[in-house]
């Protein structure tokens, strides 16, 4: 019956929800929505979710508690070594707290596989270029699909926000990073963070030992120069970059102005960086992308399957306001003179602020740092990667 065959070939495939962007927010939302029983498609402009990753990909403990992630894609790092401009440093830690550095490309691949396993359809190389509402249904420009709901998880410069006249991110930090193989002088018990108003005005620079490579980068307030060569020259004698090999370079923008307004319209919501749901102080966005990706999927499923309220009404009260963090961002943008930073680092008040920022008020107290270090495997410069016990081996 050729007429019927022709019809099925050209009929648009209809989904309950189409998610734009297959990264942290979009993939977690897709998995959750599919598990709740929705038909889900994810549009991703890149040909592969793991390619051109634009993040350091460090997970705070709360992110690791939000979504369970295979240990072989991560390295557990317990402390933060915070350096001043003179390179004098203090070691910060909190018993029970940790960060996970990640093999980020593979982590995204794993999240994509999880979303597909639950039934979500992943359309790679499918760029969202606009959609129009026809009654209760959205039709997508250039794609033979329809949706009852659209979730924009397409990052800091969201095309979904542009298409539907939603709020856009206007304030950014700009990040630049290199990945090294063989940076054996890096003490892997710490995230190495550098405060320096000349080299990283408005934010900081970092050396982060990952499961496979070490990431070296910095972020600055937009409009200031992200001078990675200056940072490398400043810290070369500590880390010995010349002995290692650069395997990848990354750059990206981090929204720093808080949640965009409006962040939703009837049938459309933004999550993750698209919604500006990123801490303006620390630039951390993955935990919030996980959290609100899931929450958005719950709200859409409740609405479509169980006559729940419009998802944007269900989610609105939970969105962070970042009041204190926006004030802190303004203070950081002022970039303290370097001698003052060095001086501040010696004070208990500054250590208290730093501990609270890094460790989110959790786990502070308990055993002292020396006792804590005693419990960690020993490491000496030049030893290469620290294997943090079987549960954290890179595999
Ligand atoms: C240099 C740098 C370092 C960072 N380090 C950290 C860190 O260590 N820890 C942390 O918590 N946060 C970090 N962040 C922030 C964090 O990366 C983001 O908050 C997080 O990636 C947001 O996830 P997302 O899913 O909302 O968006 P994104 O990760 O930006 O993903 C958006 C996706 O949408 C796709 N897309 C875009 N446009 C379209 C379109 N038109 N059609 C289809 N697909 C599209 C993109 O290809 C991409 O896959 C960093 C950011 C930068 C720039």
Coordinates of C-alpha atoms and ligand atoms in Angstrom, one line a residue:
X1 CA 0.0 0.0 0.0
X2 CA 2.3 2.8 -1.3
X3 CA 0.0 5.7 0.0
X4 CA 0.2 4.5 3.6
X5 CA 4.0 3.8 3.4
X6 CA 4.5 7.3 2.0
X7 CA 2.4 8.8 4.9
X8 CA 4.5 7.0 7.6
X9 CA 7.7 8.1 5.9
X10 CA 6.8 11.8 6.0
X11 CA 4.8 12.0 9.2
X12 CA 6.7 13.8 11.9
X13 CA 7.6 11.8 14.9
X14 CA 5.9 13.2 18.0
X15 CA 7.6 13.2 21.5
X16 CA 6.3 14.2 24.9
X17 CA 9.4 16.2 25.4
X18 CA 12.3 17.3 23.2
X19 CA 15.4 18.3 25.1
X20 CA 17.9 20.5 23.3
X21 CA 21.5 19.9 24.4
X22 CA 23.1 16.5 25.4
X23 CA 25.3 17.6 28.2
X24 CA 25.0 17.4 32.0
X25 CA 21.5 19.0 32.3
X26 CA 20.0 17.6 29.1
X27 CA 21.2 14.0 29.5
X28 CA 20.1 13.7 33.2
X29 CA 16.7 15.2 32.3
X30 CA 16.4 12.8 29.4
X31 CA 17.1 9.8 31.6
X32 CA 14.7 10.9 34.3
X33 CA 11.9 11.8 31.9
X34 CA 12.2 8.5 30.0
X35 CA 12.3 6.6 33.3
X36 CA 9.1 8.3 34.3
X37 CA 7.4 7.1 31.2
X38 CA 7.7 10.0 28.7
X39 CA 8.8 9.7 25.1
X40 CA 11.9 11.7 24.9
X41 CA 14.3 12.9 22.1
X42 CA 17.5 14.8 22.7
X43 CA 18.9 17.1 20.0
X44 CA 22.7 17.6 20.1
X45 CA 24.4 19.8 17.6
X46 CA 27.8 18.0 18.0
X47 CA 28.3 14.7 16.2
X48 CA 29.5 13.1 19.5
X49 CA 28.6 14.1 23.1
X50 CA 32.2 13.6 24.2
X51 CA 33.8 15.9 21.6
X52 CA 34.8 19.5 22.2
X53 CA 34.1 19.4 25.9
X54 CA 34.3 22.9 27.4
X55 CA 34.6 22.3 31.1
X56 CA 37.1 21.2 33.7
X57 CA 34.3 18.8 34.8
X58 CA 35.1 18.7 38.6
X59 CA 32.1 17.4 40.6
X60 CA 31.6 18.7 44.1
X61 CA 30.5 16.1 46.6
X62 CA 26.9 17.2 46.3
X63 CA 26.9 16.5 42.6
X64 CA 28.3 13.0 43.2
X65 CA 25.4 12.5 45.6
X66 CA 22.8 13.7 43.1
X67 CA 23.8 11.2 40.4
X68 CA 25.7 8.0 41.0
X69 CA 28.7 7.9 38.6
X70 CA 31.0 4.9 37.9
X71 CA 34.1 5.3 40.1
X72 CA 36.4 4.4 37.1
X73 CA 35.5 7.7 35.4
X74 CA 36.6 9.8 38.4
X75 CA 39.4 10.6 40.8
X76 CA 38.6 11.5 44.4
X77 CA 40.5 14.6 45.6
X78 CA 40.3 15.5 49.3
X79 CA 41.9 18.8 49.8
X80 CA 42.4 22.2 48.2
X81 CA 45.8 23.9 48.2
X82 CA 45.1 27.6 47.9
X83 CA 48.0 29.7 46.7
X84 CA 48.4 33.5 47.0
X85 CA 50.1 35.6 44.3
X86 CA 53.5 35.0 46.0
X87 CA 52.8 31.2 45.7
X88 CA 52.7 30.9 49.5
X89 CA 49.8 28.5 50.2
X90 CA 47.4 27.1 52.8
X91 CA 45.9 23.6 52.7
X92 CA 42.2 23.3 53.2
X93 CA 40.2 20.2 53.8
X94 CA 37.1 19.0 55.5
X95 CA 36.8 15.5 56.9
X96 CA 34.4 13.5 54.8
X97 CA 34.3 16.0 52.0
X98 CA 35.8 15.4 48.5
X99 CA 35.8 16.5 44.9
X100 CA 35.7 14.2 41.9
X101 CA 37.8 15.2 39.0
X102 CA 36.5 13.4 35.9
X103 CA 37.3 11.9 32.6
X104 CA 34.7 14.3 31.3
X105 CA 34.3 13.1 27.7
X106 CA 33.8 9.6 28.9
X107 CA 31.5 10.7 31.7
X108 CA 29.2 12.4 29.1
X109 CA 29.3 9.3 27.0
X110 CA 28.2 7.3 30.0
X111 CA 25.4 9.7 30.7
X112 CA 24.3 9.5 27.1
X113 CA 24.3 5.7 27.2
X114 CA 22.2 5.8 30.4
X115 CA 19.7 8.1 28.8
X116 CA 19.4 5.8 25.7
X117 CA 19.2 2.7 27.9
X118 CA 16.1 4.1 29.5
X119 CA 14.5 4.8 26.1
X120 CA 15.4 8.4 25.3
X121 CA 16.3 8.9 21.6
X122 CA 19.6 10.8 21.0
X123 CA 19.8 12.7 17.8
X124 CA 23.4 13.7 17.2
X125 CA 24.5 16.3 14.7
X126 CA 20.9 17.7 15.0
X127 CA 21.1 21.5 15.7
X128 CA 18.1 23.2 17.1
X129 CA 17.3 26.1 14.7
X130 CA 13.9 27.1 15.8
X131 CA 10.4 25.7 16.5
X132 CA 6.9 27.0 16.2
X133 CA 3.9 26.3 18.3
X134 CA 0.8 25.0 16.6
X135 CA -1.9 24.6 19.3
X136 CA -0.5 22.3 21.9
X137 CA 2.3 21.0 19.7
X138 CA 5.7 22.4 18.7
X139 CA 7.1 21.8 15.2
X140 CA 10.9 22.0 14.7
X141 CA 12.5 23.8 11.8
X142 CA 14.4 21.5 9.5
X143 CA 13.7 18.4 11.7
X144 CA 10.9 15.9 11.2
X145 CA 9.8 15.9 14.8
X146 CA 7.2 17.4 17.1
X147 CA 7.0 17.9 20.8
X148 CA 4.5 18.7 23.5
X149 CA 7.2 20.2 25.6
X150 CA 10.7 21.7 24.9
X151 CA 13.5 21.8 27.5
X152 CA 16.3 24.1 26.6
X153 CA 19.6 22.6 28.0
X154 CA 21.7 24.1 25.3
X155 CA 24.2 26.0 27.3
X156 CA 25.3 29.6 28.0
X157 CA 24.2 31.0 24.7
X158 CA 20.9 29.1 24.3
X159 CA 19.2 29.0 20.9
X160 CA 16.0 27.9 22.7
X161 CA 16.1 31.1 24.8
X162 CA 16.6 33.2 21.6
X163 CA 13.8 31.4 19.7
X164 CA 11.2 31.9 22.4
X165 CA 12.2 35.4 23.6
X166 CA 13.4 34.1 27.0
X167 CA 16.1 35.8 29.1
X168 CA 19.7 35.5 28.0
X169 CA 22.9 35.3 30.0
X170 CA 24.7 38.6 29.8
X171 CA 27.5 38.3 32.5
X172 CA 30.2 35.8 32.0
X173 CA 33.5 34.5 33.3
X174 CA 35.8 33.3 30.4
X175 CA 37.7 30.1 31.0
X176 CA 40.8 28.7 29.2
X177 CA 42.4 25.3 29.9
X178 CA 45.0 22.8 28.8
X179 CA 45.1 19.1 29.5
X180 CA 48.5 17.5 30.2
X181 CA 49.7 14.0 30.2
X182 CA 52.6 13.2 32.4
X183 CA 52.5 16.1 34.8
X184 CA 54.0 14.0 37.5
X185 CA 55.0 16.8 39.9
X186 CA 51.4 17.6 40.7
X187 CA 50.5 16.5 44.3
X188 CA 47.2 14.6 43.5
X189 CA 45.8 14.9 47.0
X190 CA 44.8 18.5 46.2
X191 CA 43.0 20.7 43.8
X192 CA 45.6 23.5 43.3
X193 CA 43.9 26.8 43.2
X194 CA 45.6 30.2 42.6
X195 CA 44.3 33.6 43.6
X196 CA 46.1 36.3 41.6
X197 CA 44.5 39.6 40.4
X198 CA 47.1 40.0 37.7
X199 CA 46.8 36.6 36.2
X200 CA 43.2 35.6 37.0
X201 CA 41.3 38.8 37.8
X202 CA 37.8 38.1 39.1
X203 CA 38.3 34.3 39.5
X204 CA 41.2 31.9 39.9
X205 CA 43.6 29.6 38.1
X206 CA 43.9 25.9 38.8
X207 CA 45.8 22.7 38.4
X208 CA 43.5 19.7 38.8
X209 CA 44.7 16.1 38.8
X210 CA 42.2 14.1 36.9
X211 CA 41.8 10.3 36.5
X212 CA 43.8 10.3 33.2
X213 CA 45.2 13.8 32.6
X214 CA 45.9 17.0 34.6
X215 CA 43.9 20.1 33.8
X216 CA 45.6 23.4 34.0
X217 CA 43.6 26.5 33.4
X218 CA 42.2 29.8 34.6
X219 CA 39.0 31.9 34.3
X220 CA 38.7 35.7 34.4
X221 CA 35.9 38.2 34.4
X222 CA 34.8 38.9 30.9
X223 CA 36.6 41.8 29.4
X224 CA 39.9 40.9 31.1
X225 CA 42.6 38.8 29.4
X226 CA 42.8 35.1 30.2
X227 CA 46.6 34.9 30.1
X228 CA 47.3 31.2 30.4
X229 CA 51.0 31.6 29.3
X230 CA 51.6 34.0 32.2
X231 CA 50.1 31.5 34.6
X232 CA 52.3 28.7 33.2
X233 CA 55.4 30.8 33.5
X234 CA 54.5 31.8 37.1
X235 CA 54.0 28.1 38.2
X236 CA 56.4 26.2 35.9
X237 CA 58.9 25.6 38.7
X238 CA 56.2 23.8 40.8
X239 CA 54.6 21.6 38.2
X240 CA 57.2 21.2 35.5
X241 CA 55.0 21.7 32.4
X242 CA 58.0 21.3 30.1
X243 CA 58.3 17.6 31.1
X244 CA 54.7 16.9 30.1
X245 CA 52.6 16.9 26.9
X246 CA 49.6 19.0 26.1
X247 CA 46.8 16.7 24.8
X248 CA 43.9 19.1 24.5
X249 CA 42.9 22.7 24.8
X250 CA 39.5 24.0 25.9
X251 CA 37.8 27.4 26.3
X252 CA 34.3 28.4 27.3
X253 CA 32.0 30.9 28.9
X254 CA 30.6 30.5 32.4
X255 CA 27.4 32.4 33.1
X256 CA 27.9 34.6 36.2
X257 CA 24.8 36.8 36.4
X258 CA 22.3 34.4 38.1
X259 CA 19.0 33.0 36.7
X260 CA 17.8 34.6 33.5
X261 CA 14.4 36.2 33.3
X262 CA 12.1 34.9 32.0
X263 CA 13.4 31.4 32.1
X264 CA 10.2 29.7 30.8
X265 CA 7.2 30.3 28.5
X266 CA 4.1 28.1 28.0
X267 CA 5.5 24.7 26.9
X268 CA 9.2 25.7 27.2
X269 CA 11.7 25.8 30.0
X270 CA 15.4 26.4 30.3
X271 CA 17.8 24.4 32.6
X272 CA 21.5 24.4 33.4
X273 CA 23.7 27.1 31.9
X274 CA 20.9 28.1 29.5
X275 CA 18.9 29.2 32.5
X276 CA 21.9 30.9 34.2
X277 CA 21.7 28.3 37.0
X278 CA 25.4 28.5 37.8
X279 CA 26.9 29.8 41.0
X280 CA 28.0 33.4 40.3
X281 CA 30.8 33.0 42.9
X282 CA 32.4 29.7 42.2
X283 CA 31.3 29.2 38.5
X284 CA 30.2 25.6 39.5
X285 CA 27.3 24.5 37.3
X286 CA 27.4 20.8 37.0
X287 CA 25.7 20.0 40.3
X288 CA 22.9 22.5 39.6
X289 CA 22.6 21.1 36.0
X290 CA 22.1 17.6 37.5
X291 CA 19.7 18.8 40.1
X292 CA 17.5 21.0 38.0
X293 CA 17.7 18.7 35.0
X294 CA 16.1 16.0 37.1
X295 CA 13.6 18.4 38.8
X296 CA 12.5 19.7 35.4
X297 CA 12.0 16.2 34.1
X298 CA 9.9 15.3 37.1
X299 CA 7.7 18.4 36.7
X300 CA 7.2 17.8 33.0
X301 CA 6.2 14.1 33.6
X302 CA 3.9 15.1 36.4
X303 CA 2.2 17.6 34.1
X304 CA 1.9 15.4 31.0
X305 CA 1.1 12.1 32.7
X306 CA -0.7 13.1 35.9
X307 CA -2.4 16.4 35.2
X308 CA 0.1 18.2 37.5
X309 CA 0.6 22.0 37.4
X310 CA 2.4 23.6 34.5
X311 CA 6.1 22.5 35.0
X312 CA 7.4 26.1 35.2
X313 CA 5.1 26.8 38.2
X314 CA 6.2 23.6 39.9
X315 CA 9.9 24.5 39.5
X316 CA 9.8 28.2 40.1
X317 CA 9.9 28.1 43.9
X318 CA 13.0 25.8 43.9
X319 CA 15.2 28.0 41.6
X320 CA 18.2 29.5 43.4
X321 CA 18.3 33.3 43.9
X322 CA 22.1 33.4 44.5
X323 CA 21.7 36.7 46.5
X324 CA 24.8 36.3 48.6
X325 CA 26.8 34.8 45.7
X326 CA 25.9 37.7 43.4
X327 CA 27.2 40.1 46.0
X328 CA 30.4 38.0 46.3
X329 CA 30.7 38.0 42.5
X330 CA 30.7 41.9 42.5
X331 CA 33.4 41.9 45.2
X332 CA 35.5 39.4 43.2
X333 CA 35.1 41.5 40.1
X334 CA 36.8 44.3 41.9
X335 CA 40.0 42.1 42.1
X336 CA 41.9 42.9 45.3
X337 CA 45.5 44.1 44.9
X338 CA 47.9 41.1 45.0
X339 CA 49.7 42.1 48.3
X340 CA 46.4 42.2 50.0
X341 CA 45.5 38.7 48.8
X342 CA 48.8 37.4 50.2
X343 CA 48.1 39.1 53.5
X344 CA 44.5 37.9 53.7
X345 CA 45.6 34.3 53.0
X346 CA 47.4 34.3 56.4
X347 CA 44.3 35.2 58.3
X348 CA 41.8 32.8 59.9
X349 CA 38.9 34.8 58.5
X350 CA 40.0 34.2 54.9
X351 CA 40.6 30.5 55.6
X352 CA 37.1 30.3 57.1
X353 CA 35.6 32.0 54.0
X354 CA 37.6 29.8 51.6
X355 CA 36.6 26.6 53.5
X356 CA 33.0 27.6 53.4
X357 CA 33.1 28.3 49.7
X358 CA 35.0 25.2 48.8
X359 CA 33.4 22.7 51.2
X360 CA 29.9 24.2 51.3
X361 CA 29.9 24.4 55.1
X362 CA 30.0 20.6 55.2
X363 CA 32.3 18.4 57.2
X364 CA 34.3 21.3 58.7
X365 CA 35.7 20.3 62.1
X366 CA 36.6 16.9 63.3
X367 CA 40.2 15.6 63.0
X368 CA 43.1 17.9 62.3
X369 CA 44.8 18.1 58.9
X370 CA 47.9 16.2 60.0
X371 CA 45.8 13.3 61.2
X372 CA 43.7 13.5 58.1
X373 CA 46.8 13.3 55.9
X374 CA 48.1 10.4 57.8
X375 CA 45.1 8.5 56.6
X376 CA 45.8 9.3 53.0
X377 CA 48.2 7.3 50.8
X378 CA 51.7 8.8 50.8
X379 CA 52.8 10.7 47.7
X380 CA 56.2 12.2 46.7
X381 CA 56.9 14.6 43.8
X382 CA 57.7 12.7 40.6
X383 CA 55.6 9.7 41.6
X384 CA 53.0 10.5 39.1
X385 CA 49.4 9.7 39.8
X386 CA 48.3 8.8 43.3
X387 CA 46.1 5.8 43.4
X388 CA 43.5 6.7 46.0
X389 CA 42.6 3.1 46.8
X390 CA 40.7 0.6 44.8
X391 CA 37.4 2.5 44.8
X392 CA 39.0 5.4 43.0
X393 CA 41.4 3.9 40.6
X394 CA 41.0 5.3 37.1
X395 CA 40.7 1.7 35.8
Ligands
LIG1 C1 36.4 26.4 31.3 C2 35.2 25.9 32.2 C3 35.5 25.2 33.3 C4 34.4 24.7 34.1 N1 34.7 23.9 35.2 C5 33.6 23.5 35.9 C6 33.9 22.6 37.0 O1 35.0 22.1 37.2 N2 32.8 22.1 37.8 C7 31.5 22.6 37.5 O2 30.6 22.2 38.3 N3 31.3 23.5 36.5 C8 32.3 23.9 35.7 N4 32.0 24.7 34.7 C9 30.6 25.1 34.4 C10 29.9 23.8 33.8 O3 30.8 23.3 32.7 C11 28.6 24.2 33.2 O4 27.8 24.8 34.3 C12 27.9 22.9 32.7 O5 28.6 22.4 31.7 C13 26.4 23.2 32.3 O6 25.9 22.1 31.7 P1 24.7 22.3 30.7 O7 24.2 20.9 30.4 O8 23.7 23.2 31.2 O9 25.3 23.0 29.4 P2 26.6 22.6 28.5 O10 27.5 21.7 29.2 O11 27.1 24.0 28.1 O12 26.0 21.9 27.3 C14 25.2 22.4 26.3 C15 25.0 21.4 25.2 O13 24.1 21.9 24.2 C16 24.6 21.7 22.9 N5 24.0 22.7 22.0 C17 24.2 24.1 22.1 N6 23.5 24.7 21.1 C18 22.7 23.7 20.5 C19 21.7 23.8 19.5 N7 21.4 24.9 18.9 N8 21.2 22.6 19.1 C20 21.5 21.4 19.7 N9 22.5 21.3 20.7 C21 23.1 22.5 21.1 C22 26.1 21.9 23.1 O14 26.8 21.2 22.0 C23 26.3 21.1 24.4 O15 26.5 19.8 24.2 C24 33.1 25.2 33.8 C25 32.8 25.9 32.7 C26 33.9 26.3 31.9 C27 33.6 27.1 30.6

